[in-house]
């Protein structure tokens, strides 16, 4: 965001004194226009950027801030002990991503992590590598469903993996919301959906 881009949101030159940065992202602020000059990084909820940067920001960049170096085939287990699974053991487009009890070597409970840029991943079906996690229709609304779909490089098919204590959270790149088990349900077959990140246990995975 250059000066002109910030102005389009009603933020005039030298008018930034606080930031709210969503988990999974960081903001790099610059004191010159066009992302140049002295810079400073911010992560987490910042209520005050400090006297050294108060009303000094002229441009800024928002980038992912996830765990790097993960790869390979894995299972994804929720806080409640259930695993992410393909509904009905299907790998067709529009198949729901659900939770289910551990079925051992069942291939439909195996996923492939591919880091496409620092901290950002594709989560593919081990049974069909060309398809993976997809937030339906690219929506950013709470309760949006997650299903399997052909990869087309959309931001709604990319997930920032964030460490949270002994667990991880899967942050949808296009909107900053996390994948969770709705209402902390323990019911096998419950579909995974989007929700605001409020550090809920039902959005924590290993």
Coordinates of N, CA and C in Angstrom, one line a residue, residues 13-192:
X13 N -1.4 10.9 4.6 CA 0.0 10.9 4.9 C 0.3 11.1 6.4
X14 N 1.2 10.3 6.9 CA 1.6 10.5 8.3 C 0.4 10.5 9.3
X15 N -0.4 9.5 9.1 CA -1.6 9.4 9.9 C -1.8 8.1 10.6
X16 N -0.8 7.3 10.8 CA -0.9 6.0 11.4 C -0.2 6.0 12.8
X17 N -1.0 5.7 13.8 CA -0.4 5.6 15.1 C -0.6 4.3 15.8
X18 N -1.5 3.4 15.2 CA -1.8 2.1 15.8 C -2.1 1.1 14.7
X19 N -2.0 -0.2 15.0 CA -2.2 -1.2 14.1 C -2.9 -2.4 14.8
X20 N -3.7 -3.1 14.0 CA -4.2 -4.4 14.5 C -3.9 -5.4 13.4
X21 N -2.9 -6.3 13.8 CA -2.4 -7.3 12.8 C -2.9 -8.7 13.2
X22 N -3.6 -9.3 12.2 CA -4.2 -10.6 12.4 C -3.1 -11.7 12.6
X23 N -3.3 -12.7 13.4 CA -2.4 -13.8 13.5 C -2.2 -14.5 12.1
X24 N -1.0 -14.8 11.8 CA -0.6 -15.3 10.5 C -0.1 -14.3 9.5
X25 N -0.1 -13.1 9.9 CA 0.4 -12.0 9.1 C 1.4 -11.1 9.8
X26 N 2.2 -10.3 9.1 CA 2.9 -9.3 9.7 C 2.9 -8.1 8.7
X27 N 3.0 -6.9 9.3 CA 3.0 -5.6 8.6 C 4.4 -5.0 8.6
X28 N 4.9 -4.7 7.4 CA 6.1 -3.9 7.4 C 5.8 -2.5 7.0
X29 N 6.1 -1.6 7.9 CA 5.9 -0.1 7.6 C 7.1 0.6 7.1
X30 N 6.9 1.5 6.2 CA 8.0 2.3 5.6 C 7.8 3.7 5.8
X31 N 8.9 4.5 6.0 CA 8.7 5.9 6.2 C 8.8 6.7 4.9
X32 N 9.0 6.0 3.7 CA 8.9 6.7 2.4 C 7.8 6.0 1.6
X33 N 7.3 6.8 0.6 CA 6.3 6.2 -0.3 C 6.9 5.1 -1.1
X34 N 6.1 4.3 -1.7 CA 6.5 3.2 -2.6 C 7.4 2.2 -1.9
X35 N 7.1 1.9 -0.6 CA 7.8 0.8 0.1 C 9.3 1.0 0.1
X36 N 9.7 2.2 0.5 CA 11.2 2.4 0.5 C 11.5 3.2 1.8
X37 N 12.8 3.3 2.1 CA 13.3 4.0 3.2 C 13.4 3.1 4.5
X38 N 13.5 3.7 5.6 CA 13.5 2.9 6.9 C 12.2 2.1 7.1
X39 N 12.4 0.9 7.6 CA 11.2 0.1 7.8 C 11.2 -0.5 9.2
X40 N 10.0 -1.0 9.7 CA 9.8 -1.7 10.9 C 8.7 -2.7 10.8
X41 N 8.9 -3.9 11.4 CA 7.9 -4.9 11.3 C 7.0 -5.0 12.5
X42 N 5.7 -5.3 12.3 CA 4.8 -5.5 13.4 C 4.0 -6.8 13.3
X43 N 3.9 -7.5 14.4 CA 3.0 -8.7 14.4 C 2.1 -8.6 15.6
X44 N 1.0 -9.5 15.6 CA 0.1 -9.5 16.7 C -0.7 -8.2 16.8
X45 N -1.5 -8.0 17.8 CA -2.3 -6.8 18.0 C -1.5 -5.7 18.6
X46 N -1.2 -4.7 17.8 CA -0.4 -3.6 18.3 C -1.3 -2.4 18.5
X47 N -1.5 -1.9 19.7 CA -2.4 -0.8 20.0 C -1.7 0.5 19.8
X48 N -0.3 0.5 19.8 CA 0.4 1.7 19.7 C 1.8 1.4 19.1
X49 N 2.1 2.0 18.0 CA 3.3 1.7 17.2 C 4.6 2.3 17.8
X50 N 4.4 3.2 18.8 CA 5.6 3.8 19.5 C 5.9 5.2 19.0
X51 N 6.5 5.9 19.8 CA 6.9 7.3 19.5 C 7.7 7.4 18.2
X52 N 8.6 6.4 18.0 CA 9.5 6.5 16.9 C 8.8 6.3 15.5
X53 N 7.6 5.7 15.6 CA 6.9 5.5 14.3 C 5.5 6.2 14.3
X54 N 5.1 6.9 15.3 CA 3.8 7.5 15.3 C 3.8 8.6 14.2
X55 N 2.7 8.5 13.4 CA 2.5 9.4 12.3 C 3.7 9.5 11.3
X56 N 4.4 8.4 11.2 CA 5.6 8.4 10.3 C 5.4 7.4 9.1
X57 N 4.4 6.6 9.2 CA 4.2 5.6 8.2 C 3.7 6.2 6.9
X58 N 4.4 6.0 5.8 CA 4.0 6.5 4.5 C 3.5 5.4 3.5
X59 N 4.0 4.2 3.7 CA 3.5 3.0 3.0 C 3.7 1.8 3.8
X60 N 3.0 0.7 3.4 CA 3.2 -0.5 4.2 C 2.9 -1.7 3.3
X61 N 3.4 -2.9 3.8 CA 3.2 -4.1 3.1 C 2.7 -5.2 4.1
X62 N 1.7 -5.9 3.7 CA 1.2 -7.0 4.5 C 1.6 -8.3 3.9
X63 N 2.3 -9.2 4.7 CA 2.8 -10.5 4.2 C 2.5 -11.6 5.2
X64 N 2.4 -12.8 4.7 CA 2.2 -14.0 5.6 C 3.3 -14.1 6.6
X65 N 3.0 -14.7 7.8 CA 4.0 -14.9 8.8 C 3.7 -16.2 9.5
X66 N 4.1 -17.3 8.7 CA 3.8 -18.6 9.2 C 5.0 -19.5 9.4
X67 N 4.8 -20.7 9.9 CA 5.9 -21.6 10.1 C 6.4 -22.1 8.8
X68 N 7.7 -22.2 8.7 CA 8.3 -22.6 7.4 C 9.0 -24.0 7.6
X69 N 9.2 -24.7 6.5 CA 10.0 -25.9 6.5 C 9.1 -27.2 6.6
X70 N 7.8 -27.1 6.7 CA 7.0 -28.3 6.8 C 6.8 -28.9 5.4
X71 N 6.7 -30.2 5.3 CA 6.5 -30.9 4.0 C 6.2 -32.3 4.2
X72 N 5.7 -33.0 3.1 CA 5.5 -34.4 3.2 C 4.0 -34.8 3.4
X73 N 3.8 -36.1 3.6 CA 2.5 -36.7 3.8 C 2.3 -36.7 5.3
X74 N 1.1 -36.3 5.8 CA 0.8 -36.3 7.2 C -0.7 -36.6 7.4
X75 N -1.0 -36.8 8.7 CA -2.4 -36.8 9.1 C -2.6 -35.4 9.9
X76 N -3.8 -34.9 9.9 CA -4.1 -33.7 10.6 C -5.1 -33.9 11.7
X77 N -4.7 -33.9 13.0 CA -5.5 -34.3 14.1 C -6.0 -33.0 14.8
X78 N -7.3 -33.0 15.1 CA -7.8 -31.8 15.9 C -7.6 -31.9 17.3
X79 N -7.8 -30.8 18.0 CA -7.7 -30.8 19.5 C -8.5 -31.9 20.2
X80 N -9.6 -32.3 19.5 CA -10.5 -33.3 20.1 C -10.1 -34.7 19.8
X81 N -9.0 -34.9 19.0 CA -8.4 -36.2 18.7 C -8.9 -36.8 17.4
X82 N -9.9 -36.1 16.8 CA -10.3 -36.6 15.5 C -9.5 -36.1 14.3
X83 N -9.5 -36.8 13.2 CA -8.7 -36.5 12.1 C -9.5 -35.9 10.9
X84 N -8.8 -35.1 10.1 CA -9.4 -34.5 8.9 C -9.5 -35.7 7.9
X85 N -10.6 -35.7 7.2 CA -10.9 -36.9 6.3 C -11.7 -36.3 5.1
X86 N -11.7 -37.1 4.1 CA -12.6 -36.8 2.9 C -13.9 -37.6 3.0
X87 N -15.0 -36.8 3.0 CA -16.3 -37.4 3.2 C -16.6 -38.5 2.2
X88 N -17.0 -39.6 2.7 CA -17.4 -40.7 1.8 C -16.2 -41.3 1.1
X89 N -15.0 -41.1 1.6 CA -13.8 -41.6 0.9 C -13.8 -41.3 -0.6
X90 N -14.2 -40.0 -0.9 CA -14.1 -39.6 -2.3 C -13.0 -38.5 -2.4
X91 N -12.4 -38.5 -3.6 CA -11.5 -37.4 -3.9 C -12.0 -36.6 -5.1
X92 N -13.3 -36.6 -5.3 CA -13.9 -35.8 -6.4 C -14.0 -34.3 -6.0
X93 N -14.1 -33.4 -6.9 CA -14.3 -32.0 -6.6 C -15.6 -31.9 -5.8
X94 N -15.7 -30.9 -4.9 CA -16.8 -30.6 -4.0 C -17.0 -31.6 -2.9
X95 N -16.0 -32.5 -2.7 CA -16.1 -33.4 -1.5 C -15.8 -32.6 -0.3
X96 N -16.6 -32.8 0.7 CA -16.5 -32.1 2.0 C -15.2 -32.6 2.8
X97 N -14.6 -31.6 3.4 CA -13.5 -32.0 4.4 C -14.2 -32.1 5.7
X98 N -14.1 -33.3 6.3 CA -14.8 -33.5 7.6 C -13.8 -34.1 8.6
X99 N -14.3 -34.2 9.9 CA -13.5 -34.9 10.9 C -14.1 -36.3 11.0
X100 N -13.1 -37.2 11.4 CA -13.5 -38.6 11.6 C -12.5 -39.3 12.5
X101 N -13.0 -40.4 13.1 CA -12.1 -41.2 13.9 C -10.9 -41.7 13.1
X102 N -9.8 -42.0 13.8 CA -8.6 -42.5 13.1 C -8.8 -43.9 12.5
X103 N -8.6 -43.9 11.2 CA -8.7 -45.2 10.5 C -7.4 -45.8 10.0
X104 N -6.4 -45.5 10.8 CA -5.1 -46.1 10.5 C -4.5 -45.6 9.2
X105 N -4.2 -46.6 8.3 CA -3.5 -46.2 7.0 C -4.5 -45.8 5.9
X106 N -5.8 -45.5 6.3 CA -6.8 -45.1 5.3 C -6.2 -43.9 4.5
X107 N -6.1 -44.0 3.2 CA -5.4 -42.9 2.4 C -6.2 -41.6 2.4
X108 N -7.6 -41.7 2.6 CA -8.4 -40.5 2.6 C -8.3 -39.6 3.8
X109 N -7.5 -40.1 4.8 CA -7.1 -39.3 6.0 C -5.7 -38.8 5.9
X110 N -5.1 -38.9 4.7 CA -3.7 -38.5 4.6 C -3.6 -37.2 3.7
X111 N -2.8 -36.3 4.0 CA -2.7 -35.0 3.3 C -1.2 -34.7 3.0
X112 N -1.0 -34.0 1.9 CA 0.3 -33.6 1.5 C 0.5 -32.1 1.7
X113 N 1.5 -31.7 2.5 CA 1.8 -30.3 2.7 C 2.9 -29.9 1.7
X114 N 2.6 -28.8 0.9 CA 3.6 -28.2 0.0 C 3.7 -26.8 0.3
X115 N 4.9 -26.3 0.7 CA 5.1 -24.9 1.0 C 5.3 -24.2 -0.3
X116 N 4.4 -23.2 -0.6 CA 4.5 -22.5 -1.9 C 5.2 -21.2 -1.8
X117 N 5.2 -20.6 -0.6 CA 6.1 -19.5 -0.3 C 6.3 -19.6 1.2
X118 N 7.1 -18.7 1.8 CA 7.5 -18.8 3.2 C 6.2 -18.8 4.1
X119 N 6.0 -20.0 4.8 CA 4.9 -20.1 5.7 C 3.6 -20.3 5.1
X120 N 3.5 -20.4 3.8 CA 2.2 -20.6 3.1 C 2.2 -21.9 2.4
X121 N 1.0 -22.7 2.6 CA 1.0 -24.1 2.1 C -0.2 -24.4 1.3
X122 N -0.1 -25.3 0.3 CA -1.2 -26.1 -0.2 C -1.3 -27.3 0.6
X123 N -2.6 -27.7 0.9 CA -2.9 -28.9 1.6 C -3.6 -29.8 0.6
X124 N -2.9 -30.8 0.0 CA -3.5 -31.6 -1.0 C -3.9 -32.9 -0.5
X125 N -4.9 -33.6 -1.2 CA -5.3 -34.9 -0.8 C -4.2 -35.9 -1.3
X126 N -3.8 -36.8 -0.3 CA -2.8 -37.8 -0.7 C -3.3 -38.7 -1.8
X127 N -4.6 -38.8 -1.9 CA -5.2 -39.7 -2.9 C -5.4 -39.0 -4.2
X128 N -5.2 -37.7 -4.3 CA -5.4 -36.9 -5.5 C -4.7 -35.6 -5.4
X129 N -3.4 -35.6 -5.7 CA -2.5 -34.5 -5.4 C -2.9 -33.2 -6.1
X130 N -3.7 -33.3 -7.2 CA -4.1 -32.1 -8.0 C -5.2 -31.3 -7.3
X131 N -5.8 -31.9 -6.2 CA -6.9 -31.3 -5.5 C -6.6 -31.1 -4.1
X132 N -7.1 -30.1 -3.4 CA -6.9 -29.9 -2.0 C -7.9 -29.0 -1.3
X133 N -7.5 -28.6 -0.1 CA -8.3 -27.7 0.6 C -8.7 -26.4 -0.2
X134 N -10.0 -26.1 -0.2 CA -10.5 -25.0 -1.0 C -11.7 -24.4 -0.2
X135 N -11.6 -23.1 0.1 CA -12.7 -22.4 0.8 C -13.7 -22.1 -0.2
X136 N -14.9 -22.6 -0.1 CA -16.0 -22.6 -1.1 C -16.2 -21.2 -1.6
X137 N -16.1 -21.1 -3.0 CA -16.4 -19.8 -3.7 C -15.5 -18.6 -3.2
X138 N -14.4 -18.9 -2.5 CA -13.6 -17.8 -2.1 C -14.2 -16.9 -1.0
X139 N -15.2 -17.4 -0.4 CA -15.9 -16.5 0.6 C -15.0 -16.3 1.9
X140 N -15.2 -15.2 2.5 CA -14.5 -14.9 3.8 C -15.5 -14.9 4.9
X141 N -16.7 -15.3 4.7 CA -17.7 -15.2 5.8 C -17.6 -16.4 6.8
X142 N -17.9 -16.1 8.0 CA -17.9 -17.2 9.0 C -18.9 -18.3 8.6
X143 N -18.6 -19.5 9.0 CA -19.3 -20.7 8.6 C -19.2 -21.1 7.2
X144 N -18.3 -20.5 6.4 CA -18.1 -21.0 5.0 C -17.4 -22.3 5.1
X145 N -17.9 -23.2 4.2 CA -17.5 -24.6 4.2 C -16.1 -24.7 3.5
X146 N -15.4 -25.8 3.8 CA -14.2 -26.1 3.2 C -14.4 -27.5 2.5
X147 N -14.0 -27.5 1.2 CA -14.1 -28.8 0.5 C -12.9 -29.0 -0.4
X148 N -12.9 -30.2 -1.1 CA -11.8 -30.5 -2.0 C -12.1 -30.0 -3.4
X149 N -11.0 -29.4 -4.0 CA -11.3 -28.8 -5.3 C -10.0 -28.7 -6.1
X150 N -10.1 -28.7 -7.4 CA -8.9 -28.6 -8.3 C -8.1 -27.3 -7.9
X151 N -6.8 -27.4 -7.9 CA -6.0 -26.2 -7.6 C -6.0 -25.2 -8.8
X152 N -6.2 -24.0 -8.5 CA -6.2 -22.9 -9.6 C -5.3 -21.7 -9.0
X153 N -4.5 -22.0 -8.0 CA -3.6 -21.0 -7.4 C -4.4 -19.8 -6.7
X154 N -5.6 -20.0 -6.4 CA -6.3 -18.9 -5.7 C -5.9 -18.8 -4.2
X155 N -5.9 -17.5 -3.7 CA -5.5 -17.3 -2.3 C -6.4 -18.1 -1.3
X156 N -7.7 -18.4 -1.8 CA -8.6 -19.2 -0.9 C -8.2 -20.6 -0.9
X157 N -7.2 -21.0 -1.6 CA -6.6 -22.4 -1.5 C -5.3 -22.5 -0.9
X158 N -4.9 -21.4 -0.2 CA -3.6 -21.2 0.4 C -3.8 -21.0 1.9
X159 N -3.0 -21.7 2.7 CA -3.1 -21.6 4.1 C -1.8 -21.3 4.8
X160 N -1.9 -20.3 5.7 CA -0.7 -20.0 6.5 C -0.7 -20.8 7.8
X161 N 0.3 -21.6 8.0 CA 0.3 -22.5 9.2 C 1.0 -21.7 10.3
X162 N 0.3 -21.5 11.4 CA 0.8 -20.7 12.5 C 0.9 -21.6 13.8
X163 N 2.0 -21.4 14.5 CA 2.2 -22.2 15.7 C 1.4 -21.6 16.8
X164 N 0.8 -22.4 17.6 CA 0.0 -21.9 18.7 C 0.2 -22.9 19.9
X165 N 1.2 -22.6 20.7 CA 1.5 -23.5 21.8 C 2.0 -24.9 21.2
X166 N 1.4 -25.9 21.7 CA 1.7 -27.3 21.2 C 0.9 -27.6 19.9
X167 N 0.2 -26.7 19.4 CA -0.7 -27.0 18.2 C -0.3 -26.0 17.1
X168 N -1.1 -26.2 16.0 CA -1.0 -25.3 14.8 C -2.4 -24.8 14.5
X169 N -2.5 -23.6 13.9 CA -3.7 -23.1 13.3 C -3.5 -23.0 11.8
X170 N -4.6 -23.2 11.1 CA -4.6 -23.1 9.6 C -5.3 -21.8 9.2
X171 N -4.6 -20.8 8.8 CA -5.2 -19.5 8.6 C -5.4 -19.3 7.1
X172 N -6.6 -19.1 6.7 CA -6.9 -18.9 5.2 C -6.3 -17.6 4.8
X173 N -5.4 -17.7 3.8 CA -4.7 -16.5 3.4 C -5.6 -15.4 2.9
X174 N -6.7 -15.7 2.2 CA -7.5 -14.6 1.6 C -8.3 -13.8 2.5
X175 N -8.5 -14.3 3.8 CA -9.3 -13.5 4.7 C -8.8 -13.5 6.2
X176 N -7.8 -14.3 6.5 CA -7.3 -14.3 7.9 C -8.1 -15.1 8.9
X177 N -9.1 -15.7 8.4 CA -9.9 -16.6 9.4 C -9.3 -18.0 9.4
X178 N -9.7 -18.8 10.4 CA -9.1 -20.1 10.6 C -10.0 -21.2 10.3
X179 N -9.5 -22.4 10.1 CA -10.3 -23.5 9.9 C -10.6 -24.1 11.3
X180 N -11.9 -24.5 11.5 CA -12.2 -25.0 12.8 C -13.3 -26.1 12.7
X181 N -13.5 -26.8 13.7 CA -14.7 -27.7 13.9 C -15.8 -26.9 14.5
X182 N -16.9 -26.7 13.7 CA -18.0 -25.8 14.2 C -18.5 -26.2 15.6
X183 N -18.7 -25.3 16.5 CA -19.2 -25.5 17.8 C -18.5 -26.5 18.6
X184 N -17.2 -26.7 18.3 CA -16.3 -27.6 19.0 C -17.0 -29.0 19.1
X185 N -17.7 -29.4 18.0 CA -18.4 -30.6 17.9 C -17.4 -31.8 17.9
X186 N -17.8 -32.9 18.6 CA -17.1 -34.2 18.6 C -17.7 -35.2 17.6
X187 N -18.7 -34.8 16.9 CA -19.5 -35.7 16.0 C -18.6 -36.0 14.7
X188 N -18.4 -37.3 14.5 CA -17.8 -37.8 13.3 C -18.6 -37.4 12.1
X189 N -17.9 -36.8 11.1 CA -18.6 -36.4 9.9 C -18.9 -34.9 9.9
X190 N -18.6 -34.2 11.0 CA -18.8 -32.7 11.0 C -17.9 -32.0 10.0
X191 N -18.4 -31.1 9.2 CA -17.6 -30.5 8.2 C -16.8 -29.3 8.7
X192 N -15.6 -29.2 8.2 CA -14.7 -28.1 8.7 C -15.2 -26.8 8.0

